[in-house]
XYZ file of C-alpha atoms in Angstrom:
686
model
C -20.154 1.691 87.230
C -20.209 -1.233 89.660
C -23.035 -3.722 90.032
C -24.056 -4.136 93.670
C -26.623 -6.877 93.180
C -29.181 -8.310 90.791
C -32.771 -9.042 91.797
C -34.210 -11.888 89.699
C -37.766 -10.921 90.739
C -38.744 -14.488 91.609
C -42.261 -13.692 92.754
C -43.275 -11.590 89.742
C -41.610 -13.854 87.211
C -43.018 -16.987 88.829
C -46.506 -15.525 88.602
C -46.143 -14.342 85.001
C -44.551 -17.587 83.773
C -46.838 -20.004 85.648
C -43.811 -21.292 87.567
C -44.600 -19.968 91.050
C -44.337 -23.486 92.543
C -40.801 -23.760 91.130
C -39.637 -20.199 91.916
C -39.240 -20.464 95.680
C -35.453 -20.037 95.614
C -34.557 -20.032 91.915
C -35.667 -18.454 88.646
C -37.685 -20.721 86.325
C -38.972 -19.240 83.071
C -40.900 -20.284 79.992
C -39.288 -19.458 76.667
C -40.635 -16.893 74.210
C -41.856 -14.655 77.035
C -40.311 -11.608 78.697
C -39.096 -11.659 82.294
C -38.173 -8.998 84.822
C -34.706 -8.205 86.119
C -33.636 -5.380 88.456
C -30.005 -4.211 88.576
C -28.751 -2.237 91.590
C -25.517 -0.275 90.998
C -23.093 1.282 93.484
C -22.164 4.943 93.330
C -23.920 6.037 90.171
C -26.630 4.616 88.002
C -26.696 3.590 84.366
C -26.197 6.367 81.809
C -27.156 5.418 78.263
C -24.772 7.939 76.737
C -21.777 6.596 78.649
C -22.387 2.969 79.554
C -22.750 -0.142 77.418
C -24.433 -3.197 78.884
C -23.887 -6.531 77.153
C -25.676 -9.640 78.350
C -24.706 -13.247 77.834
C -26.962 -16.285 78.276
C -25.369 -19.731 77.939
C -26.452 -23.329 78.485
C -24.571 -26.609 78.289
C -20.906 -27.433 78.945
C -19.578 -25.917 75.683
C -21.997 -23.205 74.580
C -21.780 -21.733 71.098
C -23.795 -19.223 69.128
C -23.839 -21.596 66.130
C -25.586 -24.291 68.173
C -28.032 -21.815 69.709
C -26.713 -22.505 73.207
C -25.053 -19.093 73.614
C -26.480 -15.611 73.089
C -24.907 -12.165 73.451
C -27.164 -9.140 73.302
C -27.234 -5.484 74.303
C -29.974 -3.177 75.490
C -32.543 -2.501 72.800
C -34.957 0.404 72.355
C -37.934 -1.961 72.382
C -38.560 -5.519 73.447
C -38.248 -7.738 70.393
C -40.123 -11.024 70.232
C -38.370 -14.108 68.897
C -34.863 -13.172 69.933
C -32.725 -12.511 73.010
C -33.226 -8.859 73.891
C -33.150 -6.606 76.960
C -35.206 -3.454 77.302
C -35.207 -0.727 79.979
C -38.628 -0.727 81.625
C -37.841 1.782 84.395
C -34.918 3.643 85.980
C -34.773 5.166 89.466
C -31.393 6.626 90.519
C -29.022 3.625 90.797
C -31.733 1.043 90.086
C -32.377 -0.227 86.569
C -35.466 -2.346 85.853
C -35.198 -4.480 82.736
C -37.409 -6.769 80.778
C -35.551 -9.554 78.993
C -37.035 -11.735 76.283
C -36.018 -15.191 75.134
C -36.644 -16.838 71.760
C -39.573 -19.255 71.507
C -37.203 -21.830 69.997
C -34.368 -21.544 72.521
C -33.052 -24.826 73.952
C -34.550 -25.622 77.329
C -32.321 -26.250 80.325
C -30.194 -24.469 82.928
C -28.730 -21.106 81.833
C -26.107 -18.778 83.270
C -26.876 -15.084 82.749
C -23.915 -12.676 82.777
C -23.445 -8.945 82.320
C -20.492 -7.041 80.886
C -20.404 -3.306 81.572
C -18.281 -0.879 79.604
C -17.763 2.818 80.394
C -15.212 4.218 78.017
C -12.018 2.266 78.576
C -13.192 0.564 81.753
C -15.159 -2.646 81.802
C -16.347 -5.263 84.269
C -18.211 -8.539 84.093
C -20.715 -9.995 86.554
C -22.671 -13.214 86.859
C -26.263 -12.093 87.370
C -27.506 -15.550 88.252
C -28.869 -18.770 86.827
C -32.279 -19.593 85.463
C -34.003 -22.644 84.051
C -35.806 -22.256 80.735
C -38.828 -24.448 79.937
C -41.111 -24.974 76.951
C -44.032 -22.529 76.898
C -47.562 -23.731 76.115
C -48.774 -20.121 76.594
C -46.603 -18.708 73.779
C -48.126 -18.897 70.264
C -44.665 -19.088 68.702
C -43.611 -22.094 70.803
C -43.848 -25.586 69.292
C -45.901 -26.757 72.307
C -48.443 -23.917 72.213
C -51.978 -24.856 73.299
C -54.698 -22.280 72.709
C -57.001 -23.474 75.525
C -56.272 -22.168 79.025
C -58.267 -25.025 80.531
C -56.141 -27.571 78.649
C -52.905 -25.796 79.568
C -53.848 -26.043 83.229
C -54.752 -29.722 82.917
C -51.829 -30.890 80.796
C -49.005 -28.687 82.150
C -49.903 -27.455 85.652
C -52.106 -30.155 87.209
C -50.097 -32.403 89.541
C -52.648 -35.183 90.008
C -54.487 -37.447 87.617
C -56.332 -40.674 86.934
C -54.972 -43.662 85.023
C -57.343 -46.233 83.556
C -56.886 -49.961 84.133
C -59.194 -52.990 84.432
C -60.684 -54.329 81.211
C -62.597 -52.930 78.244
C -65.907 -53.958 79.828
C -64.956 -52.877 83.350
C -62.830 -49.737 83.167
C -61.225 -48.880 86.486
C -59.762 -45.458 87.299
C -56.642 -45.393 89.475
C -55.527 -42.121 91.154
C -51.962 -40.960 90.628
C -49.838 -38.180 92.126
C -47.682 -36.763 89.294
C -46.117 -34.071 91.520
C -44.043 -32.381 88.803
C -43.576 -29.241 90.921
C -42.636 -30.992 94.166
C -39.273 -30.257 95.777
C -36.330 -31.484 93.729
C -38.304 -32.847 90.774
C -37.183 -30.181 88.278
C -33.533 -30.882 89.122
C -34.160 -34.596 88.646
C -35.720 -33.966 85.225
C -32.691 -31.909 84.177
C -30.381 -34.613 85.522
C -32.263 -37.173 83.453
C -31.500 -35.127 80.329
C -27.849 -34.723 81.305
C -27.083 -38.423 81.703
C -28.846 -39.591 78.575
C -26.413 -41.330 76.190
C -26.805 -38.670 73.492
C -25.568 -36.015 75.928
C -22.649 -38.209 76.991
C -21.707 -38.810 73.337
C -22.018 -35.211 72.136
C -23.114 -32.704 74.754
C -23.151 -29.763 72.354
C -25.415 -31.442 69.849
C -27.685 -32.780 72.593
C -28.124 -29.379 74.257
C -28.833 -27.790 70.883
C -31.438 -30.495 70.214
C -33.308 -29.487 73.363
C -34.897 -26.661 71.412
C -37.234 -29.304 69.949
C -39.969 -31.032 71.981
C -39.772 -33.886 69.462
C -36.145 -34.471 70.439
C -36.755 -34.035 74.164
C -39.804 -36.335 74.065
C -37.753 -39.047 72.422
C -35.012 -38.702 75.044
C -37.557 -38.924 77.888
C -39.163 -41.990 76.284
C -35.736 -43.629 76.343
C -34.625 -42.516 79.805
C -37.731 -43.510 81.778
C -36.769 -47.163 81.177
C -33.287 -48.440 81.965
C -32.826 -51.041 79.237
C -30.052 -49.131 77.440
C -28.746 -46.669 79.993
C -29.030 -45.256 83.524
C -32.763 -44.814 83.105
C -35.288 -44.569 85.893
C -37.330 -47.779 85.963
C -36.695 -51.479 85.551
C -39.646 -53.356 84.099
C -40.825 -56.713 85.404
C -43.920 -58.746 84.598
C -43.452 -62.137 86.319
C -45.129 -61.314 89.677
C -41.830 -61.764 91.549
C -41.101 -58.383 93.099
C -39.535 -59.352 96.440
C -36.323 -57.354 95.873
C -38.175 -54.183 94.935
C -41.617 -52.599 94.890
C -44.501 -54.200 93.042
C -45.648 -51.975 90.139
C -49.170 -52.037 91.601
C -48.019 -50.472 94.895
C -46.847 -47.146 93.446
C -49.287 -44.256 93.807
C -47.152 -41.433 92.462
C -44.109 -40.435 90.435
C -42.332 -38.317 93.068
C -41.197 -41.260 95.193
C -39.890 -43.094 92.115
C -37.915 -40.124 90.765
C -36.457 -39.281 94.182
C -35.368 -42.902 94.726
C -33.630 -42.871 91.355
C -31.726 -39.683 92.199
C -30.946 -40.600 95.817
C -29.446 -43.952 94.770
C -27.034 -42.477 92.254
C -29.246 -42.956 89.199
C -29.601 -46.683 89.805
C -32.788 -48.111 88.346
C -35.876 -48.318 90.533
C -37.566 -51.713 90.811
C -40.204 -52.218 89.353
C -42.372 -50.711 86.642
C -45.051 -51.811 84.214
C -46.693 -49.849 81.428
C -48.800 -47.443 83.508
C -45.841 -46.727 85.820
C -43.529 -45.963 82.875
C -46.198 -43.679 81.378
C -47.013 -42.068 84.738
C -43.330 -41.175 85.252
C -42.781 -39.864 81.720
C -45.892 -37.666 81.927
C -44.789 -35.449 84.873
C -41.218 -35.266 83.530
C -42.588 -33.828 80.286
C -45.049 -31.558 82.118
C -42.265 -30.321 84.371
C -40.207 -29.411 81.269
C -43.243 -27.599 79.885
C -44.597 -30.075 77.319
C -48.402 -30.594 77.591
C -48.824 -34.313 78.273
C -51.369 -36.899 79.372
C -51.491 -40.635 80.084
C -53.732 -42.686 77.780
C -54.911 -46.299 78.043
C -55.668 -48.591 75.110
C -57.776 -51.679 75.864
C -57.036 -54.946 74.044
C -53.648 -53.609 72.997
C -51.577 -55.673 70.558
C -47.824 -56.240 70.870
C -46.804 -56.957 67.276
C -43.107 -57.840 66.999
C -42.762 -58.527 63.272
C -44.928 -55.652 61.952
C -47.259 -57.955 60.003
C -50.293 -56.545 61.882
C -51.336 -60.061 62.946
C -51.193 -61.651 66.398
C -51.414 -65.427 66.042
C -52.280 -67.870 68.814
C -51.783 -71.629 68.390
C -53.976 -73.861 70.546
C -54.616 -77.538 71.043
C -58.062 -79.052 70.565
C -59.025 -78.053 74.121
C -58.358 -74.408 73.326
C -55.199 -74.309 75.456
C -52.252 -72.254 74.245
C -49.400 -74.467 73.086
C -46.645 -72.226 74.420
C -45.962 -68.801 75.815
C -45.558 -66.183 73.118
C -43.916 -62.774 73.085
C -46.616 -61.468 70.741
C -49.608 -60.910 72.971
C -52.827 -59.000 73.389
C -52.559 -56.971 76.592
C -55.774 -56.297 78.517
C -54.692 -52.694 78.521
C -51.570 -50.759 77.697
C -50.673 -47.209 78.726
C -48.540 -44.651 76.973
C -48.185 -40.861 76.913
C -49.501 -38.294 74.482
C -47.688 -34.957 74.202
C -48.820 -31.861 72.307
C -46.383 -30.304 69.808
C -45.846 -29.244 66.221
C -43.983 -31.514 63.812
C -41.898 -29.311 61.487
C -40.016 -32.469 60.470
C -43.213 -33.895 58.928
C -45.800 -32.826 56.398
C -48.455 -30.333 57.415
C -51.395 -31.694 59.394
C -49.411 -33.895 61.762
C -49.114 -31.360 64.575
C -51.065 -31.912 67.794
C -51.093 -34.988 70.014
C -48.117 -37.320 69.587
C -47.899 -40.840 71.058
C -44.799 -41.556 73.175
C -44.324 -44.956 74.794
C -41.548 -45.344 77.401
C -42.392 -49.000 78.186
C -39.471 -51.057 76.775
C -41.067 -53.339 74.177
C -39.235 -53.021 70.859
C -36.128 -51.101 69.820
C -36.414 -47.917 67.775
C -33.251 -46.825 65.960
C -31.310 -49.205 68.199
C -32.714 -48.152 71.585
C -35.773 -48.955 73.682
C -38.000 -45.984 73.043
C -41.106 -45.301 70.987
C -42.354 -42.130 69.332
C -43.253 -39.397 69.164
C -45.634 -40.351 66.363
C -48.629 -38.194 65.372
C -51.917 -39.712 66.497
C -53.347 -38.383 63.230
C -50.862 -40.532 61.266
C -52.095 -43.635 63.082
C -55.683 -42.774 62.196
C -54.775 -42.230 58.536
C -52.733 -45.442 58.294
C -49.610 -43.487 57.298
C -46.988 -45.931 58.522
C -43.982 -44.156 56.996
C -44.302 -41.363 59.559
C -41.630 -40.846 62.217
C -41.360 -42.348 64.738
C -42.496 -45.995 65.084
C -45.889 -45.630 63.380
C -46.191 -49.362 62.442
C -45.842 -50.483 66.062
C -48.414 -48.009 67.415
C -50.788 -48.698 64.489
C -50.670 -52.421 65.336
C -51.413 -51.696 69.007
C -54.823 -50.338 68.033
C -55.569 -52.202 64.780
C -53.863 -55.627 64.637
C -55.778 -58.767 63.698
C -56.018 -61.696 66.105
C -56.004 -65.175 64.575
C -56.556 -68.341 66.629
C -55.348 -71.602 65.120
C -56.526 -74.954 66.480
C -54.010 -77.747 65.955
C -55.987 -80.922 65.375
C -54.921 -84.418 66.322
C -53.439 -85.100 62.886
C -51.305 -81.940 63.152
C -53.346 -79.869 60.720
C -54.237 -76.290 61.619
C -57.817 -75.054 61.590
C -58.663 -71.379 61.891
C -61.233 -70.723 64.593
C -63.825 -67.980 64.586
C -63.229 -65.492 67.409
C -66.156 -63.130 67.665
C -65.175 -61.525 70.961
C -61.749 -59.905 70.593
C -61.355 -56.516 68.916
C -57.997 -54.787 69.230
C -57.942 -51.117 70.185
C -61.029 -50.389 72.271
C -62.117 -47.501 74.496
C -58.857 -45.564 74.329
C -59.132 -43.435 77.459
C -57.661 -40.450 79.255
C -58.732 -38.217 82.123
C -61.104 -35.421 81.129
C -59.980 -31.788 81.209
C -60.735 -30.192 84.563
C -62.830 -33.102 85.828
C -62.427 -36.634 87.173
C -64.348 -38.240 84.308
C -63.026 -40.530 81.583
C -62.702 -39.084 78.091
C -62.913 -41.590 75.239
C -60.412 -40.618 72.522
C -60.710 -43.755 70.345
C -61.972 -41.584 67.480
C -58.614 -39.792 67.355
C -56.852 -43.096 66.573
C -59.480 -44.871 64.449
C -62.238 -44.029 61.987
C -65.716 -45.474 62.657
C -65.983 -49.219 62.089
C -66.913 -49.971 58.478
C -66.616 -46.375 57.242
C -65.020 -45.515 53.857
C -62.340 -43.575 55.755
C -61.461 -46.684 57.753
C -61.129 -48.698 54.542
C -58.882 -46.015 53.046
C -56.659 -45.994 56.155
C -56.316 -49.791 56.081
C -55.488 -49.676 52.377
C -52.784 -47.071 52.979
C -51.370 -49.180 55.825
C -51.471 -52.271 53.611
C -53.606 -53.965 56.261
C -54.837 -56.578 53.797
C -55.848 -59.057 56.499
C -58.315 -56.634 58.038
C -59.779 -55.694 54.630
C -60.255 -59.346 53.633
C -61.847 -60.092 56.997
C -64.340 -57.263 56.572
C -65.212 -58.392 53.047
C -65.892 -61.910 54.286
C -67.840 -60.840 57.350
C -71.374 -62.179 57.542
C -73.880 -63.110 60.183
C -72.659 -66.198 61.973
C -74.832 -69.293 62.032
C -73.859 -70.018 65.620
C -72.782 -67.270 68.033
C -71.459 -67.347 71.593
C -70.692 -64.649 74.152
C -69.758 -64.542 77.826
C -72.033 -62.601 80.175
C -72.004 -61.770 83.865
C -75.150 -61.396 85.928
C -73.921 -59.449 88.927
C -71.094 -57.312 90.228
C -67.898 -59.206 90.849
C -66.302 -58.200 94.141
C -63.040 -59.452 95.544
C -63.619 -62.363 97.904
C -67.038 -63.387 96.557
C -68.318 -66.343 94.557
C -70.193 -65.535 91.356
C -71.438 -67.070 88.113
C -70.600 -66.260 84.526
C -72.661 -67.528 81.614
C -71.948 -68.703 78.085
C -74.857 -67.582 75.902
C -74.989 -69.669 72.711
C -77.332 -68.809 69.855
C -78.308 -71.076 66.942
C -79.459 -68.876 64.051
C -80.269 -71.803 61.697
C -83.354 -74.044 61.190
C -81.393 -77.245 62.020
C -80.235 -78.878 65.225
C -76.505 -78.373 65.856
C -74.616 -81.051 67.790
C -71.739 -79.456 69.633
C -69.183 -79.841 72.394
C -68.627 -76.956 74.828
C -65.490 -76.306 76.866
C -65.590 -73.474 79.426
C -62.515 -72.452 81.374
C -61.607 -69.595 83.741
C -57.987 -68.727 84.553
C -56.337 -65.888 86.393
C -54.486 -63.554 84.038
C -52.046 -60.668 84.257
C -52.900 -57.409 82.527
C -50.365 -58.203 79.788
C -52.179 -61.398 78.800
C -50.039 -63.975 80.625
C -52.298 -66.733 81.938
C -52.192 -68.170 85.454
C -53.719 -71.347 86.918
C -57.248 -72.530 86.229
C -59.914 -71.383 88.683
C -63.047 -72.879 87.126
C -64.010 -75.163 84.251
C -66.917 -77.045 82.685
C -67.127 -79.539 79.824
C -70.346 -80.457 78.021
C -69.435 -83.175 75.478
C -72.973 -83.488 74.063
C -74.688 -80.156 73.645
C -77.635 -79.916 71.276
C -78.626 -76.496 70.003
C -82.255 -76.412 68.849
C -83.197 -74.329 65.785
C -83.407 -70.570 66.341
C -82.760 -70.932 70.057
C -80.440 -69.638 72.747
C -78.891 -71.572 75.609
C -77.366 -70.180 78.789
C -74.645 -72.301 80.417
C -73.431 -71.163 83.887
C -69.852 -71.447 85.114
C -69.335 -70.899 88.870
C -66.228 -68.914 89.888
C -65.359 -69.615 93.535
C -63.158 -67.473 95.782
C -61.454 -70.513 97.243
C -60.298 -71.440 93.738
C -58.967 -68.049 92.630
C -57.772 -66.445 95.876
C -54.264 -67.932 95.837
C -53.632 -67.316 92.150
C -55.135 -63.911 91.400
C -52.466 -61.434 90.290
C -52.344 -57.790 91.316
C -54.310 -57.010 88.147
C -57.447 -58.565 89.736
C -58.282 -60.166 86.373
C -59.817 -63.503 85.410
C -60.078 -64.608 81.767
C -63.121 -66.738 80.894
C -62.897 -68.653 77.628
C -65.488 -70.680 75.794
C -64.676 -73.062 72.929
C -67.621 -74.457 70.994
C -66.742 -77.356 68.722
C -69.057 -78.655 66.029
C -67.475 -81.967 64.852
C -69.785 -82.476 61.870
C -68.768 -79.143 60.348
C -65.192 -79.310 61.711
C -65.692 -75.794 63.090
C -64.374 -74.078 66.181
C -65.928 -71.016 67.778
C -63.823 -69.262 70.424
C -64.977 -66.448 72.691
C -63.290 -64.771 75.649
C -64.026 -62.179 78.279
C -61.847 -60.617 80.938
C -63.423 -60.073 84.334
C -62.195 -57.435 86.765
C -62.792 -58.089 90.465
C -63.692 -54.930 92.338
C -61.613 -54.117 95.430
C -63.253 -52.786 98.605
C -63.539 -49.027 98.933
C -61.029 -46.935 100.843
C -62.815 -44.250 102.844
C -60.998 -40.977 103.496
C -62.037 -38.367 106.090
C -60.324 -34.997 106.499
C -60.242 -33.854 110.129
C -59.561 -30.198 110.835
C -59.958 -26.876 109.034
C -58.635 -27.122 105.439
C -56.638 -23.891 105.359
C -53.140 -23.065 104.183
C -50.360 -24.003 106.612
C -52.872 -25.446 109.105
C -52.250 -28.993 110.246
C -54.826 -31.489 109.044
C -55.377 -35.156 109.753
C -56.489 -37.681 107.148
C -58.296 -40.743 108.493
C -58.191 -43.636 106.027
C -60.108 -46.880 106.482
C -61.092 -50.081 104.686
C -63.435 -52.894 105.694
C -62.146 -56.466 105.266
C -64.550 -58.118 102.761
C -62.925 -61.542 102.915
C -63.597 -64.612 105.022
C -60.000 -64.682 106.287
C -57.950 -62.172 108.330
C -55.800 -59.581 106.548
C -52.136 -59.681 107.583
C -49.242 -57.233 107.114
C -51.552 -54.295 106.374
C -50.014 -50.987 105.231
C -51.644 -47.693 104.271
C -49.544 -45.383 102.054
C -50.571 -41.763 101.515
C -49.263 -38.899 99.383
C -50.512 -35.787 97.623
C -48.834 -32.835 95.930
C -49.351 -29.762 98.090
C -50.593 -31.870 101.027
C -47.562 -33.951 102.042
C -43.838 -33.289 101.757
C -43.162 -36.958 101.089
C -44.905 -40.286 100.958
C -46.304 -41.388 104.341
C -46.790 -45.016 105.397
C -48.584 -46.553 108.378
C -48.193 -50.249 109.227
C -51.035 -51.785 111.227
C -49.722 -53.891 114.123
C -52.621 -56.351 114.291
C -54.464 -58.559 111.784
C -57.778 -57.235 110.473
C -60.446 -59.882 111.034
C -63.268 -60.580 108.527
C -65.797 -57.742 108.600
C -63.547 -55.519 110.702
C -62.272 -52.105 109.604
C -58.591 -51.325 109.058
C -57.994 -47.708 110.055
C -55.071 -45.278 110.233
C -54.433 -41.550 110.593
C -51.737 -39.424 108.962
C -50.805 -35.770 109.467
C -51.019 -33.417 106.505
C -49.475 -29.995 106.049
C -51.253 -28.153 103.218
C -48.769 -25.658 101.782
C -50.620 -24.441 98.708
C -54.158 -23.158 98.370
C -56.431 -24.662 95.733
C -57.609 -28.138 94.761
C -55.429 -31.113 95.693
C -55.797 -34.861 95.465
C -54.910 -37.112 98.401
C -53.997 -40.551 97.033
C -54.093 -43.651 99.243
C -52.861 -47.211 98.691
C -53.698 -50.198 100.917
C -51.830 -53.484 100.694
C -51.771 -56.689 102.680
C -51.257 -60.402 102.164
C -54.648 -60.970 100.487
C -55.547 -57.629 98.925
C -52.741 -56.766 96.557
C -53.141 -53.054 95.847
C -56.310 -51.159 96.762
C -56.352 -47.473 95.808
C -58.543 -44.520 96.628
C -58.425 -40.757 96.574
C -60.171 -37.673 97.841
C -60.179 -34.165 96.423
C -59.241 -31.611 99.089
C -59.723 -27.851 98.663
C -57.310 -25.770 100.733
C -58.458 -22.226 101.469
C -56.299 -19.205 102.323
C -55.976 -18.218 105.966
């Protein structure tokens, strides 16, 4: 019996395994689920009484049955779940149709499938082909199983998303093209696994470990940054990006991953937290792990695990020196859905993974996975890196004022709460979902107190015990929308809740700031040395913010930090309040010209009106979208765009796939750092 050929049934298997986008010229399967195989023999067909068929499936450079990277199995009478089996589904003359099953805990990766035939004393062996095995969120026995079809589509199959930036009081959604099923991305994800240091040290153990999404998630967290290895992205936060690409200019993961592969796995310059998270997310989705990008506002970077971020200031409220422990305006990481058999029951579900290189974990720059539930419960002994993630959403902030005699005085800061409005894109819609409740119990609840007690967060407990209504309060307010290029006012509202006059000094200051809390130059200030607060009264003090003062210093984050310091000399008290302002960019308008049908050429017209009082120079539109463009498209405008004029460009699209797609656009020039927009496009069949 001689095998003529093997049909891997790409179309049927791609449909059944939700891998149709990956099965154009290769077989991609999800584990724990049967797949079809058709064998065509020469001369005569298979005879059960005469012939023995033995299959072999192997992965990794040195496969072994002990490690779970090699399986040998024969035809079975029925298809058995949970193990490697092959079952005859149909037989017609010399054609044998088989259904083959894989275990739901098999290592993921590239497999070689072979067949040995034996007819009496004669035997032959054939390589049937190769297939890639992924995690399976549709299989109840798989560690990444999700029981909601809508969530499976969002967190595994959707190739576009929204990432949240801005500030806690002005949340800004930024479109992103994940593109996990675009050409070449699966191979890049497998390459990323194969050059990770654990594979290079012990390939057998590493390939065996790929049966666990916990293990794979930790490897991806490490390999998306390049601090220890040949990882994908190099981080940079100093606003000097001339020898690479500014983190704000990226609009998708595909371009980043392809650059990394095309340049021999040399790091791509540059990334910041949302870029690291937005690259890790499609890598994990591509491998089959349900994943999403989340944003935490007022996120603490606690280096010494004492759950306190301390700032030391002079008597004017100015920071004495730059510090590595900071409060970031926002910080992004990834959540992935999986069971945790290595932990106690109840810690399955969403796990936090943070690929941004901040602190080392077990000697390398990675973070997680740690159960979100463990963070909520204050269980800091949970693997991996629970204390660091707990601090990101719960740390205390203490401001110390160093007085002229050198003594330190603790100021009251009634404006800064760590861990606010933790956000992710909603399932099946372009709305923000607030998931703060999954990380934190309600403020002041008995459950919150219990979690803090378990985490030994004594500072927070003492602070809550001592909390009382303040005699004097101050907050920063805005009275209008704040658009890029405009002048506007902010106001310090000061309330005296006592029956006496209070003699105070007020210092107001506005400075540009990066999203990670690093301050830039001053762009507005006011000092009132003699401010009297009448009993039970409120004062409103305006502070003008002028475009001419912030235009040259605003970072790509579009953020300005306004700080008020109220000093009451008689009581030797300091009241500090802060607010971060996000300046809104102009809108990018997107028109689709042509009939939106599969394989029909379309044109996207993108435009933006110059809102500034100066011309825009070096203008570039960049466009991409999974299923709409083969690669990223860029159009440079030859002429300056004068004030009030419209910058406009057209790009050709080729919609390959039917369904809903997202066209993502970035505009950059000398004055507008990174303006983003998107449009949902539905492509219909011919």
